[in-house]
PDB file of C-alpha atoms in Angstrom:
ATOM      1  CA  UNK A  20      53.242  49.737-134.215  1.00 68.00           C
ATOM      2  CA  UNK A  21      55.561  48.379-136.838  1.00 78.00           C
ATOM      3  CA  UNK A  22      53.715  45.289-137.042  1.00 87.00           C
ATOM      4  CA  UNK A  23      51.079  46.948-137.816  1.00 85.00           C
ATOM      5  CA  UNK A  24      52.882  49.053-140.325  1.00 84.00           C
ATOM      6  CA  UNK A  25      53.893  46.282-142.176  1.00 85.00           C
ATOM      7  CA  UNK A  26      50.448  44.060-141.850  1.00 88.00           C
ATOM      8  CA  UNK A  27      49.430  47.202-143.810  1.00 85.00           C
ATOM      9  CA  UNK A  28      52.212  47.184-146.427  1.00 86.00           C
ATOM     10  CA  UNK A  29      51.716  43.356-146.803  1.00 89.00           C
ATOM     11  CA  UNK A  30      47.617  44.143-147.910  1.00 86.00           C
ATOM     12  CA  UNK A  31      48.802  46.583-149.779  1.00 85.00           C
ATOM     13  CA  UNK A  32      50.758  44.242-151.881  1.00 87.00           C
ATOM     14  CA  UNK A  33      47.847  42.087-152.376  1.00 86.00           C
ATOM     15  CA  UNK A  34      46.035  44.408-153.511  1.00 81.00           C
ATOM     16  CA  UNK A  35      48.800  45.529-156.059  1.00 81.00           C
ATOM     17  CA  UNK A  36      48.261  42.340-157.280  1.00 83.00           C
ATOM     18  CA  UNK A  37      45.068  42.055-158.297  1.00 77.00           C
ATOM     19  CA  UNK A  38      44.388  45.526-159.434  1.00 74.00           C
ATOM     20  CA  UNK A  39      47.547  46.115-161.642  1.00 77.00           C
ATOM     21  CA  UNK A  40      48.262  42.594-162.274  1.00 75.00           C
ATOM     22  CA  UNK A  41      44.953  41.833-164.404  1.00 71.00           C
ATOM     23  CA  UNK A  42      43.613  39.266-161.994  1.00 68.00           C
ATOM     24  CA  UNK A  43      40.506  40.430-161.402  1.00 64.00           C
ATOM     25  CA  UNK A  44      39.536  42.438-164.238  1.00 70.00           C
ATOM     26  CA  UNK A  45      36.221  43.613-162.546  1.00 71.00           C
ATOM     27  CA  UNK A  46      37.738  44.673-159.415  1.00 72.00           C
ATOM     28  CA  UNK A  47      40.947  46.815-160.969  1.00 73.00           C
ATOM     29  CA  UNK A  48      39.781  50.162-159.937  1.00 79.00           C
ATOM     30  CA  UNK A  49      38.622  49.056-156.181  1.00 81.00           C
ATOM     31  CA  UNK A  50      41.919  47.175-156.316  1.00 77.00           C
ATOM     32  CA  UNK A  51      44.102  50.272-157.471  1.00 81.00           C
ATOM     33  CA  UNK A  52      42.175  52.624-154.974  1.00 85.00           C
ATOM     34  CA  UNK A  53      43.045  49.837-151.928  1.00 84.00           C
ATOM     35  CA  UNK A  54      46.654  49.595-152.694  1.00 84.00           C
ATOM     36  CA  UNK A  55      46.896  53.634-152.493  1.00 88.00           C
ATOM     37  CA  UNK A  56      44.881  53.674-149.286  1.00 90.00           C
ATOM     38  CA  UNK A  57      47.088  50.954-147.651  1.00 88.00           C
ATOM     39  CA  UNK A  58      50.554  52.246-148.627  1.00 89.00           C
ATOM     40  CA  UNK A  59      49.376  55.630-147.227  1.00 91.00           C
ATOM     41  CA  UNK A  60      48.599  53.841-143.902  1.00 90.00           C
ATOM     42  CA  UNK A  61      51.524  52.057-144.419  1.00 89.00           C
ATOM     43  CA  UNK A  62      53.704  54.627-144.601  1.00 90.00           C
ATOM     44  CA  UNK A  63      51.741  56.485-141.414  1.00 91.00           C
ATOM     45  CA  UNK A  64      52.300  53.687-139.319  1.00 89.00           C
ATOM     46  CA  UNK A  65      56.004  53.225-140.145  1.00 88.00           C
ATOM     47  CA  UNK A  66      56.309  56.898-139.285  1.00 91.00           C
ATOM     48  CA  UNK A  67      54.604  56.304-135.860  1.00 90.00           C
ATOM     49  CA  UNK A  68      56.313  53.619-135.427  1.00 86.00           C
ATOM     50  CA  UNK A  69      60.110  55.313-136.113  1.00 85.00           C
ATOM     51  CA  UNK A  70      58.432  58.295-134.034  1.00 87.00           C
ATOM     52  CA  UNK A  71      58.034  56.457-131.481  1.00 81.00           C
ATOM     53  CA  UNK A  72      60.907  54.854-130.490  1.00 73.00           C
TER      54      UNK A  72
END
């Protein structure tokens, strides 16, 4: 499960990148709304994860 939590944080990152980085000018607000999605499921499946053991 922690893999998993951190697979999410890692996409989450990327998509930090692009959407408050500048990258991809187009794409900021799909980026921005990705990298809040992610960190939430992030942070669930660190929970889980701790939970869990």
């Amino acid at each position: 499960m922690l893999y998993y939590a951190l697979v999410f944080f890692v996409i989450a990152l990327i998509a930090a990148v692009f959407g408050f980085g500048g990258i991809a000018a187009g794409a900021a607000s799909i980026a921005k709304i990705l990298f809040v999605l992610f960190l939430i499921i992030f942070i669930v499946t660190l929970l889980m994860g701790v939970v869990r053991r």
